[in-house]
PDB file of N, CA and C in Angstrom:
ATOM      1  N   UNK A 210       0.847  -1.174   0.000  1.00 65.00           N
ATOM      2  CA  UNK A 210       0.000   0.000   0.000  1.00 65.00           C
ATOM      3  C   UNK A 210       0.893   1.238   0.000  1.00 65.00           C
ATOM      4  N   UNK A 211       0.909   2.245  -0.978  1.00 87.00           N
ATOM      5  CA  UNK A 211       1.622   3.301  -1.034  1.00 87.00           C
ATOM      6  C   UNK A 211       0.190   4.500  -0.587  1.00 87.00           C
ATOM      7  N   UNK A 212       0.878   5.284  -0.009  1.00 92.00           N
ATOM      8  CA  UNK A 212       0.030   6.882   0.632  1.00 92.00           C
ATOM      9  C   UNK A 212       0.710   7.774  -0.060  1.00 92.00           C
ATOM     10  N   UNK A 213       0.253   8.689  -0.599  1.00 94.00           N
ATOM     11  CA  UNK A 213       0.652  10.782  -0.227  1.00 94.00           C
ATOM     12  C   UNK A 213       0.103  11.450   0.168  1.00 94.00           C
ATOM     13  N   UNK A 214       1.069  12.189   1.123  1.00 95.00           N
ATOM     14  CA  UNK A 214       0.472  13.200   1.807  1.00 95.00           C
ATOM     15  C   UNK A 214       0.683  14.736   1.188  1.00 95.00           C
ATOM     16  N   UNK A 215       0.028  15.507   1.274  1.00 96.00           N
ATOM     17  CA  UNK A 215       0.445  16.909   1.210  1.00 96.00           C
ATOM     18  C   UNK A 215      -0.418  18.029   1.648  1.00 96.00           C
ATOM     19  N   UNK A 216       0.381  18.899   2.439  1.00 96.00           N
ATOM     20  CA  UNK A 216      -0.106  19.794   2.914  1.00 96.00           C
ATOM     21  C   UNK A 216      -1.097  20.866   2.063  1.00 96.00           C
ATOM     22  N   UNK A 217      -1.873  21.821   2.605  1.00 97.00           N
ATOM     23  CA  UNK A 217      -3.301  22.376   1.835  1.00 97.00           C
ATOM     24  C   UNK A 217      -3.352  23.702   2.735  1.00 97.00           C
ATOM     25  N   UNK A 218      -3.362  24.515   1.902  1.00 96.00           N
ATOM     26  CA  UNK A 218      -3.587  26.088   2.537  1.00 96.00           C
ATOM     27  C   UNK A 218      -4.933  26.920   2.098  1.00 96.00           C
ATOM     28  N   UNK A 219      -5.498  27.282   2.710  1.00 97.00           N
ATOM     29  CA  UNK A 219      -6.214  27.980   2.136  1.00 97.00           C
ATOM     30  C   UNK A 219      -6.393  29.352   3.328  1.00 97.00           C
ATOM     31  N   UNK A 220      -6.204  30.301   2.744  1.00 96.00           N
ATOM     32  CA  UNK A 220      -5.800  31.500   3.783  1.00 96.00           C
ATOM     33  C   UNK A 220      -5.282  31.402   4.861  1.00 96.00           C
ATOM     34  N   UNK A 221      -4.301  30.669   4.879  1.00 93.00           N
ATOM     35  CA  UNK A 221      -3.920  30.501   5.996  1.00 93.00           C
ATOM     36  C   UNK A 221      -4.327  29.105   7.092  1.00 93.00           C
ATOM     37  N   UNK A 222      -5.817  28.980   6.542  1.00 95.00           N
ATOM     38  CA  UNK A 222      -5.902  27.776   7.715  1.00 95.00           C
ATOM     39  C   UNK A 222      -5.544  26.602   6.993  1.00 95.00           C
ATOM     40  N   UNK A 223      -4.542  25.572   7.489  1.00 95.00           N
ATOM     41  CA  UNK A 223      -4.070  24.532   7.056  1.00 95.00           C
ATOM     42  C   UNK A 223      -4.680  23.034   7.294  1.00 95.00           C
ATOM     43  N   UNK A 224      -4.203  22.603   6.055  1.00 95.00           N
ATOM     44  CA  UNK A 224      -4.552  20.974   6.386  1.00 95.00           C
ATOM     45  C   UNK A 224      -4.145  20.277   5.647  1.00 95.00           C
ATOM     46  N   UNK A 225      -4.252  18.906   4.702  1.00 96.00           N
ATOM     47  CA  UNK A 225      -4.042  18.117   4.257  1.00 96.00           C
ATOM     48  C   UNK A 225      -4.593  17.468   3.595  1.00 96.00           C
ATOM     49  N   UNK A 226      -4.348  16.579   2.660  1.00 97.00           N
ATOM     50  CA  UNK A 226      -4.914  15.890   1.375  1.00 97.00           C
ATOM     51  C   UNK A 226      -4.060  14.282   1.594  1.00 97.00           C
ATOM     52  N   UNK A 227      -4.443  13.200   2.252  1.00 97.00           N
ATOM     53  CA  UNK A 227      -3.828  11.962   1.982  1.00 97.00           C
ATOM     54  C   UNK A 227      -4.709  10.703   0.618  1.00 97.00           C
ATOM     55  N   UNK A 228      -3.920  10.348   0.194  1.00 98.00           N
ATOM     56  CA  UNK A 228      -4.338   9.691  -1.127  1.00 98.00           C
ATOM     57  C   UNK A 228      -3.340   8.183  -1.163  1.00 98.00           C
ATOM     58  N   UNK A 229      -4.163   7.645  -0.743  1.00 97.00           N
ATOM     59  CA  UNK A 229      -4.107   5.851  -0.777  1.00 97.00           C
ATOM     60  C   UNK A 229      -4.051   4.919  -2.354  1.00 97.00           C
ATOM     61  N   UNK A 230      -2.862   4.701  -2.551  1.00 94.00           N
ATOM     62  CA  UNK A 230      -3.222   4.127  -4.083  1.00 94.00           C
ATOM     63  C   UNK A 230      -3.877   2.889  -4.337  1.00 94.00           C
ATOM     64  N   UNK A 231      -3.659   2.061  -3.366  1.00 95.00           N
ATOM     65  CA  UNK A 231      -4.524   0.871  -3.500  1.00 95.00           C
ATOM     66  C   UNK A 231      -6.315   1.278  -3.348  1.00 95.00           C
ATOM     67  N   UNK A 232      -6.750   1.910  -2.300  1.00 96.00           N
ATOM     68  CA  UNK A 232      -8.034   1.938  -2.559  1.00 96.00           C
ATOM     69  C   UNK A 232      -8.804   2.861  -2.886  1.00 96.00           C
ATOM     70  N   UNK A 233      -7.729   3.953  -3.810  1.00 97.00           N
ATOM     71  CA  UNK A 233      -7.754   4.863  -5.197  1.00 97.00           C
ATOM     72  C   UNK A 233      -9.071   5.970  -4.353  1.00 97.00           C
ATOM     73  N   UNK A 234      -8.698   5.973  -3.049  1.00 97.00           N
ATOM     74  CA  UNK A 234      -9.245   7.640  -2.311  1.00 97.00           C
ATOM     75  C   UNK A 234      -8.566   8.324  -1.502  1.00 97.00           C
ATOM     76  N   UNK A 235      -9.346   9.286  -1.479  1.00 97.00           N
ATOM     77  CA  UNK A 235      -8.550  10.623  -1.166  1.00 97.00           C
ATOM     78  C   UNK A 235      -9.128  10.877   0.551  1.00 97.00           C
ATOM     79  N   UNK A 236      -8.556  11.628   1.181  1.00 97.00           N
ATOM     80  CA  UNK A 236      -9.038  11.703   2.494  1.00 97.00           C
ATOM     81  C   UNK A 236      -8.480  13.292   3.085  1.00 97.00           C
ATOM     82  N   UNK A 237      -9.556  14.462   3.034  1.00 98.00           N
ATOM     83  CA  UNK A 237      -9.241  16.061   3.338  1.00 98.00           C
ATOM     84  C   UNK A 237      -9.256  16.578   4.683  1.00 98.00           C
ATOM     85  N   UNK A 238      -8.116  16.831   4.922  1.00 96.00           N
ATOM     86  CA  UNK A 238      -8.542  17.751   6.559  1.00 96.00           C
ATOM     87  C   UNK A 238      -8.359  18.926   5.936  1.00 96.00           C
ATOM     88  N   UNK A 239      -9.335  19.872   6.442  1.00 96.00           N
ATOM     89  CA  UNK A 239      -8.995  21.319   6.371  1.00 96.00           C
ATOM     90  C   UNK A 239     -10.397  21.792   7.064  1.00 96.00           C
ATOM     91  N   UNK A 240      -9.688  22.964   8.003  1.00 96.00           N
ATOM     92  CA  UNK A 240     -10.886  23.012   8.921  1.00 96.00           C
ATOM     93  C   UNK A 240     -11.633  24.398   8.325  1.00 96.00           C
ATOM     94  N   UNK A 241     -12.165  25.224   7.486  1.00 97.00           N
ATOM     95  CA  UNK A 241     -12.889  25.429   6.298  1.00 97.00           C
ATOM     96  C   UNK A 241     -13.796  24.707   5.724  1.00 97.00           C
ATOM     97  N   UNK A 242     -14.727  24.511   6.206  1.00 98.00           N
ATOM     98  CA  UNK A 242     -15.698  23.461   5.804  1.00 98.00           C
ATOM     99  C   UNK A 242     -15.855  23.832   3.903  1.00 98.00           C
ATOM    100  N   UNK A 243     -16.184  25.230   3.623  1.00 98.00           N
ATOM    101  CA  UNK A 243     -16.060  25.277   2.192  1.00 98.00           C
ATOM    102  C   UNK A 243     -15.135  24.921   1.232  1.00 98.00           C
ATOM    103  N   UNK A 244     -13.889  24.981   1.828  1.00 98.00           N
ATOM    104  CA  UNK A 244     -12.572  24.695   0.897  1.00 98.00           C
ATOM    105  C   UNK A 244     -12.745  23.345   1.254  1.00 98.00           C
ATOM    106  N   UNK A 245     -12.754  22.775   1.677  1.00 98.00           N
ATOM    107  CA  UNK A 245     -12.617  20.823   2.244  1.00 98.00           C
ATOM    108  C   UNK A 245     -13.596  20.477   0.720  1.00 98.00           C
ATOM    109  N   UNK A 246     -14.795  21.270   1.087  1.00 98.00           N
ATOM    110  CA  UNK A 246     -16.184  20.252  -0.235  1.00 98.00           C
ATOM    111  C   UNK A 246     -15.563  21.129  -1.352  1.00 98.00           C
ATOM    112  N   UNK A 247     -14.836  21.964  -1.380  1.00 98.00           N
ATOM    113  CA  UNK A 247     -14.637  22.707  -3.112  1.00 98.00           C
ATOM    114  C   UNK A 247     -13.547  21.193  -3.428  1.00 98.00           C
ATOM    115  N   UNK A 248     -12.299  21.341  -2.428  1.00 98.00           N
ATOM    116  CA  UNK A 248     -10.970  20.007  -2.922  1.00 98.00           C
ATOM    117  C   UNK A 248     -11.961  18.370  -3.117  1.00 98.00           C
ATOM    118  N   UNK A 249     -12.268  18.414  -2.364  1.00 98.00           N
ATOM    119  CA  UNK A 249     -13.485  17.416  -2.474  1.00 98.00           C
ATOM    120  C   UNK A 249     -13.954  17.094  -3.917  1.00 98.00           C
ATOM    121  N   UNK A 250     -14.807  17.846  -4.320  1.00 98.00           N
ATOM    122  CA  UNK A 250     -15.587  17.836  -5.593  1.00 98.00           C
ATOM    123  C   UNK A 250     -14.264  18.013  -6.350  1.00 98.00           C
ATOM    124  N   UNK A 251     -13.371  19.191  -6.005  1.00 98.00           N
ATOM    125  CA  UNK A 251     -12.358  19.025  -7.337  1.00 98.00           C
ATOM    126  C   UNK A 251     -11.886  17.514  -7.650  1.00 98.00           C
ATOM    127  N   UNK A 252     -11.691  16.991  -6.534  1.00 98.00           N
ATOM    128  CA  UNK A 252     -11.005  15.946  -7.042  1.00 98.00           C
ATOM    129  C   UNK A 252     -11.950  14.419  -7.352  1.00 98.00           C
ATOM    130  N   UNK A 253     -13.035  14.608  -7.087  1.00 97.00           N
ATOM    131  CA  UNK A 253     -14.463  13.282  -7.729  1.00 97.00           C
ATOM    132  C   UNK A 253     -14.377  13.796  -8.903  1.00 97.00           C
ATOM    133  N   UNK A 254     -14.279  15.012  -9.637  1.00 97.00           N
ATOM    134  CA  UNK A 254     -14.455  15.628 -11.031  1.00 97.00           C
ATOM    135  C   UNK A 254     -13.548  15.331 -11.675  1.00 97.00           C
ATOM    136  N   UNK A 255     -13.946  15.074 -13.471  1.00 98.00           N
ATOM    137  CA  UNK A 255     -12.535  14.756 -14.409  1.00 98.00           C
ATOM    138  C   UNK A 255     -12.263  16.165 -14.550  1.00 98.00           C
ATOM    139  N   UNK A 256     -10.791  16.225 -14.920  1.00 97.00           N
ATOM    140  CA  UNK A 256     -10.052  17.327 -15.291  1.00 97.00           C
ATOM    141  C   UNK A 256      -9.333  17.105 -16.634  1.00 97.00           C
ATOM    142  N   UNK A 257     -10.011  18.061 -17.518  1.00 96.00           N
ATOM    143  CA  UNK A 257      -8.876  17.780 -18.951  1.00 96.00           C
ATOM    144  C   UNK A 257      -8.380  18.966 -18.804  1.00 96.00           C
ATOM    145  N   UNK A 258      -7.297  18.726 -19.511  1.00 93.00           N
ATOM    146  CA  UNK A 258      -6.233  20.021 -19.412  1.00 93.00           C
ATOM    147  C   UNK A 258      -4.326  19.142 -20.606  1.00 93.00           C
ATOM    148  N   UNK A 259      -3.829  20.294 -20.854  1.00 92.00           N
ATOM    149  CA  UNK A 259      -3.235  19.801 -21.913  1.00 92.00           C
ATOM    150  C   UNK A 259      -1.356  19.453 -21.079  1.00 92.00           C
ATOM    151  N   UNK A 260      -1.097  18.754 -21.338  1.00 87.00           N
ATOM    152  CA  UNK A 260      -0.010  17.920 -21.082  1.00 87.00           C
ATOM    153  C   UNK A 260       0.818  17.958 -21.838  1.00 87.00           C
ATOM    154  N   UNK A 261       2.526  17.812 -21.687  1.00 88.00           N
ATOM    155  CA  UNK A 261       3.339  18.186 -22.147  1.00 88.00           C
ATOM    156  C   UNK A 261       3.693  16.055 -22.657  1.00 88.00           C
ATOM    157  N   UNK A 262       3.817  16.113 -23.700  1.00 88.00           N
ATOM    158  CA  UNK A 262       4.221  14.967 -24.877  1.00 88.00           C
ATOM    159  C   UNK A 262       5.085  15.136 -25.584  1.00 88.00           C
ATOM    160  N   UNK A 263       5.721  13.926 -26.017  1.00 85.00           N
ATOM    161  CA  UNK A 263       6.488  14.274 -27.450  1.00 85.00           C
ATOM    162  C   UNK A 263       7.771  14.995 -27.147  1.00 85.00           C
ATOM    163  N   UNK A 264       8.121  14.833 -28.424  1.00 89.00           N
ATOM    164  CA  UNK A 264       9.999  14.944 -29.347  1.00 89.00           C
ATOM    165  C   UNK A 264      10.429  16.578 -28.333  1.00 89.00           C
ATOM    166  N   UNK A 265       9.732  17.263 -28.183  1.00 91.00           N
ATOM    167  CA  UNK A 265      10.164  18.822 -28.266  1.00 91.00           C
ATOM    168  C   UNK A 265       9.075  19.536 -26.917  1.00 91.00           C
ATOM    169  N   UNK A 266       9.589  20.540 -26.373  1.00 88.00           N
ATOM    170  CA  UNK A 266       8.169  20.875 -25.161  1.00 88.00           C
ATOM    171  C   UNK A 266       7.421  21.753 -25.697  1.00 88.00           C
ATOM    172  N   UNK A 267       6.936  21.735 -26.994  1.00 91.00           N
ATOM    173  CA  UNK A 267       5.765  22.198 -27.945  1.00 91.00           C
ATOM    174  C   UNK A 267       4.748  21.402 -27.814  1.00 91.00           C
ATOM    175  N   UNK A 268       4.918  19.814 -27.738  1.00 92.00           N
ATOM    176  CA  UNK A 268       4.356  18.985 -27.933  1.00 92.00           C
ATOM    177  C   UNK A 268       3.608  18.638 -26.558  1.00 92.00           C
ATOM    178  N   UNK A 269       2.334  18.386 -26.861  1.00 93.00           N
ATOM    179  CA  UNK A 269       1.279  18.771 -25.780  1.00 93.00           C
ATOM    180  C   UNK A 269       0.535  17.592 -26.506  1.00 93.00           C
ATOM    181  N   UNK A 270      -0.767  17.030 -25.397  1.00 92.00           N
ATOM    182  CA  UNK A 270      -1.876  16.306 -25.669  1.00 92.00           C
ATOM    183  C   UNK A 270      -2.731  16.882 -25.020  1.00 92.00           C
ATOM    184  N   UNK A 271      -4.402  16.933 -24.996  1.00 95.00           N
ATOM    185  CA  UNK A 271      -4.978  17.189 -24.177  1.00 95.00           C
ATOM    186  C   UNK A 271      -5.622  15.776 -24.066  1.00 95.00           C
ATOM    187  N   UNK A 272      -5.692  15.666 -22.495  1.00 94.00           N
ATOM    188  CA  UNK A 272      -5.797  14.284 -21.327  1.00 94.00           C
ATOM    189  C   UNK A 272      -6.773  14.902 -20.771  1.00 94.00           C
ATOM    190  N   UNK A 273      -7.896  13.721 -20.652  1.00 96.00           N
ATOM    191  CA  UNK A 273      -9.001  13.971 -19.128  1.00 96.00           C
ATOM    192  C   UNK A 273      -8.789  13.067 -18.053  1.00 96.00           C
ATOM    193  N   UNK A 274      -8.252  13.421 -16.866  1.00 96.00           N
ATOM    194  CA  UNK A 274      -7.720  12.348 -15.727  1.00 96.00           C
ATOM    195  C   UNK A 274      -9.370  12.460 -15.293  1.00 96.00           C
ATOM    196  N   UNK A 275      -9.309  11.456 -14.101  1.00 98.00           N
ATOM    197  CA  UNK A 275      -9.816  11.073 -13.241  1.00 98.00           C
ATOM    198  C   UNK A 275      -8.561  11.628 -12.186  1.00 98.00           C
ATOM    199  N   UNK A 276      -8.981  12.301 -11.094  1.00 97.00           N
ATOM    200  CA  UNK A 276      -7.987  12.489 -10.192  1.00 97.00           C
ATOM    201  C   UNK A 276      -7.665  11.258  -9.504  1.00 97.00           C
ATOM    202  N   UNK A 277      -8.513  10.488  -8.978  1.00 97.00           N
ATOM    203  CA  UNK A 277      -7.977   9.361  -7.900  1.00 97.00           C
ATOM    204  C   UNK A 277      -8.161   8.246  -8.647  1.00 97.00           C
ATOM    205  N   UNK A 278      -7.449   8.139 -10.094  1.00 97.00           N
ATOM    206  CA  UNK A 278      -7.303   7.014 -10.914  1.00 97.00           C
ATOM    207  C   UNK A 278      -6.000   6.243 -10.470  1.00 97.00           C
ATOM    208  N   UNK A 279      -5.328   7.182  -9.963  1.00 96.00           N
ATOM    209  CA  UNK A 279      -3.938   6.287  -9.958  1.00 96.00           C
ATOM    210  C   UNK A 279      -3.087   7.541  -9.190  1.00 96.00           C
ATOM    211  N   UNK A 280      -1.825   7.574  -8.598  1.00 95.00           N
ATOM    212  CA  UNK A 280      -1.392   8.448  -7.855  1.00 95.00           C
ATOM    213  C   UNK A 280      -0.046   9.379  -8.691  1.00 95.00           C
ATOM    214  N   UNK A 281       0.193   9.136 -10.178  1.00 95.00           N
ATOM    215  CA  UNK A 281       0.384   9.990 -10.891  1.00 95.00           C
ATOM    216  C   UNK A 281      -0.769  11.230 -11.552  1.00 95.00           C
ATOM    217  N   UNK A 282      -2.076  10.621 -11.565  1.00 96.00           N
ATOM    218  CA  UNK A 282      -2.817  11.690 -11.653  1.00 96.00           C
ATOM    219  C   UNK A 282      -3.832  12.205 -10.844  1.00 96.00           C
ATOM    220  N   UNK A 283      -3.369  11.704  -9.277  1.00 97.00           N
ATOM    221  CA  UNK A 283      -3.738  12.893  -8.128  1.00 97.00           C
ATOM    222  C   UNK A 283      -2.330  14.118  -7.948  1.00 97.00           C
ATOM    223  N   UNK A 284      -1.479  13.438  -8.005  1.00 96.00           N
ATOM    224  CA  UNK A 284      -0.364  14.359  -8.492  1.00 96.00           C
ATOM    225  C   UNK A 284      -0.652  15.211  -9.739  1.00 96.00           C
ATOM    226  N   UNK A 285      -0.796  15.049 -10.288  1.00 95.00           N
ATOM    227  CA  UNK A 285      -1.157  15.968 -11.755  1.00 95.00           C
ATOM    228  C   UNK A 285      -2.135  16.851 -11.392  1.00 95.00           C
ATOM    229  N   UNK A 286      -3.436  15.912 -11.105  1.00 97.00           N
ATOM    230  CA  UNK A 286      -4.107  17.369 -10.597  1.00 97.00           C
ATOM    231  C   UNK A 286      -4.135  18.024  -9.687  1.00 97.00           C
ATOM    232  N   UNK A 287      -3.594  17.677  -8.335  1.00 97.00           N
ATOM    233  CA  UNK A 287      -3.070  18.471  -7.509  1.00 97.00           C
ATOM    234  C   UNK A 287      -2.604  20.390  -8.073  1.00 97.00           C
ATOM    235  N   UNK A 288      -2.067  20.233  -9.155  1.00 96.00           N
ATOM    236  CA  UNK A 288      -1.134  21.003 -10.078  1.00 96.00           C
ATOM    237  C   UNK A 288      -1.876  22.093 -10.208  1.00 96.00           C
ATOM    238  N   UNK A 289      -3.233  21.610 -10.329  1.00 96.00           N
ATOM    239  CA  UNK A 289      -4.125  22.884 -10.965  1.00 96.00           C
ATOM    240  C   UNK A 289      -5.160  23.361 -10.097  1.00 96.00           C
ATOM    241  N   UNK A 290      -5.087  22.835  -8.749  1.00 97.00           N
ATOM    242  CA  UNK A 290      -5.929  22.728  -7.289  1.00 97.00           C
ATOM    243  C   UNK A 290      -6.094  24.241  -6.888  1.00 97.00           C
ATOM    244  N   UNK A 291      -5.083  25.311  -6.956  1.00 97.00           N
ATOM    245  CA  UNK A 291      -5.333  26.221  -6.231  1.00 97.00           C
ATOM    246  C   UNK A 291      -6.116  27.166  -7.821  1.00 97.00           C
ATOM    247  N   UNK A 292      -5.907  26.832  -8.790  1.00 95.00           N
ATOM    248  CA  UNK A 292      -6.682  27.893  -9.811  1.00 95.00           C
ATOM    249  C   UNK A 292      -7.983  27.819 -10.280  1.00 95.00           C
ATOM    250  N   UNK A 293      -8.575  26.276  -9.495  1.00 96.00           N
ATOM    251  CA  UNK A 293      -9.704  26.028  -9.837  1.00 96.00           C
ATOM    252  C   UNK A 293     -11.064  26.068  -8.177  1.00 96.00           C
ATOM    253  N   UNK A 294      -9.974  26.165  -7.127  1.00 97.00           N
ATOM    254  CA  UNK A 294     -10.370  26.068  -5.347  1.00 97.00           C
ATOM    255  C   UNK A 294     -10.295  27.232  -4.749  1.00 97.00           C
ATOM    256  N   UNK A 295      -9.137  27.524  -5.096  1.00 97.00           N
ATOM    257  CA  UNK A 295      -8.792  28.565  -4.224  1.00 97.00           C
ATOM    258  C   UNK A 295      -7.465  27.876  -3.010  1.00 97.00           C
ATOM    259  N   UNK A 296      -7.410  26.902  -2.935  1.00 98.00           N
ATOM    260  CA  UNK A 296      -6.484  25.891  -2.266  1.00 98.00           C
ATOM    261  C   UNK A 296      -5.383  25.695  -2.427  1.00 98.00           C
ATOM    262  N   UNK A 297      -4.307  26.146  -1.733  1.00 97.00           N
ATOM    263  CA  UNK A 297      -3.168  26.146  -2.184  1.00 97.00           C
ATOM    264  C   UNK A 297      -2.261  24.604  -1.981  1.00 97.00           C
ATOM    265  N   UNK A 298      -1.725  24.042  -2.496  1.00 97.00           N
ATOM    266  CA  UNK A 298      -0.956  22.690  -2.159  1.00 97.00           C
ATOM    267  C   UNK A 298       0.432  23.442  -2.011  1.00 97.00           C
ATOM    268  N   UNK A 299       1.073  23.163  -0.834  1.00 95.00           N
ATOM    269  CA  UNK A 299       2.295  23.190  -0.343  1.00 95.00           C
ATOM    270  C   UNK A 299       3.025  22.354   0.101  1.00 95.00           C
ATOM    271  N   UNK A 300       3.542  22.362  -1.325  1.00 94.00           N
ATOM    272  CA  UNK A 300       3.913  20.801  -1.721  1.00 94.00           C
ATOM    273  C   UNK A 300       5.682  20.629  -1.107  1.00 94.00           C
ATOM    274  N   UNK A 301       6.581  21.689  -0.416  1.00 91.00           N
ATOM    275  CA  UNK A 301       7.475  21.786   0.340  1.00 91.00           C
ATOM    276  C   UNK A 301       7.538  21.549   1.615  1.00 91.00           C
ATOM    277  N   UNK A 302       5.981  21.710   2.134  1.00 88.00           N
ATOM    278  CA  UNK A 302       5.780  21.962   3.701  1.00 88.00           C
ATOM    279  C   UNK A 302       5.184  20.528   4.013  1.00 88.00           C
ATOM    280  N   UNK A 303       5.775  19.615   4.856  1.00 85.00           N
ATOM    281  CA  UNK A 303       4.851  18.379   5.444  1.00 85.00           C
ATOM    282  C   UNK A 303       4.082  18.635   5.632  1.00 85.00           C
ATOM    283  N   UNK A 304       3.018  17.778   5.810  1.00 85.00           N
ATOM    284  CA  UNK A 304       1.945  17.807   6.848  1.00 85.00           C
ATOM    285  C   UNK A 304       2.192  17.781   8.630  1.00 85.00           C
ATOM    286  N   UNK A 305       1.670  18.201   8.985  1.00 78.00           N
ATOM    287  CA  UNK A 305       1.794  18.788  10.537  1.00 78.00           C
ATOM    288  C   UNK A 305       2.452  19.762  10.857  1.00 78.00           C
ATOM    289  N   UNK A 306       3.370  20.425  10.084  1.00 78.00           N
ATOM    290  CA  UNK A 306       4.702  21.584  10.402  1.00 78.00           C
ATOM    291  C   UNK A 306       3.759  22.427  10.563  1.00 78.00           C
ATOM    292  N   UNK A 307       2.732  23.089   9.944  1.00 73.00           N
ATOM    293  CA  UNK A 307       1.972  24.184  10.564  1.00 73.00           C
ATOM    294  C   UNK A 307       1.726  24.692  11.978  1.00 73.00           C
ATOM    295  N   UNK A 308       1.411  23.279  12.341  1.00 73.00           N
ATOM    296  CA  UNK A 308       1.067  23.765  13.684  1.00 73.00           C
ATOM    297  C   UNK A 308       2.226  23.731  14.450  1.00 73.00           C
ATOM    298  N   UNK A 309       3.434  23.473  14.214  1.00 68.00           N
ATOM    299  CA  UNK A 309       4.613  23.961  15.082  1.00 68.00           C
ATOM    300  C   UNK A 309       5.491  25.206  14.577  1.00 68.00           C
ATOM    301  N   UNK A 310       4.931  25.848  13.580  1.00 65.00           N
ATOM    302  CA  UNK A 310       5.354  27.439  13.558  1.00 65.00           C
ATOM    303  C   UNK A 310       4.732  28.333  14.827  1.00 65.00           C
TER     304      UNK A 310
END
């Protein structure tokens, strides 16, 4: 069983996003009840968006993931989380370090 974790900002109040690859879900703390159901729904929702392919970095496909298809494309969409939420992924900061600043 592989996990990721990553930390989740949204103005400031923090939390987390863990994602289980074997039983392909996601699990949100963030104490924001609105931002929790926006990451939520973002991530039950497909996301197409265009991807870098091919010989040269011109070369693009456009892909519709499933976010919790597989844990390369909760990673992927992670990517586009704060332009579509408002949710920032802080993807430098563990989970738990917040609360020991």
């Amino acid at each position: 069983m592989s996990t990721f974790s990553v930390t989740l900002n949204y103005n400031c109040h923090y939390g987390y996003v863990e994602y289980n690859d074997e039983t392909k879900a996601a699990a949100v703390t963030l104490p924001v009840a609105e931002a929790k159901a926006a990451v939520e729904k973002f991530l039950a929702s497909p996301l197409t968006l265009d991807l870098p392919q091919g010989e040269t970095i011109r070369d693009f496909v456009t892909k519709t993931l499933q976010p919790l298809e597989s844990m390369e494309s909760f990673k992927t969409s992670l990517t586009r989380l704060w332009g579509k939420t408002g949710v920032r992924v802080e993807w430098s900061m563990p989970p738990g370090m917040a609360e020991k600043l």
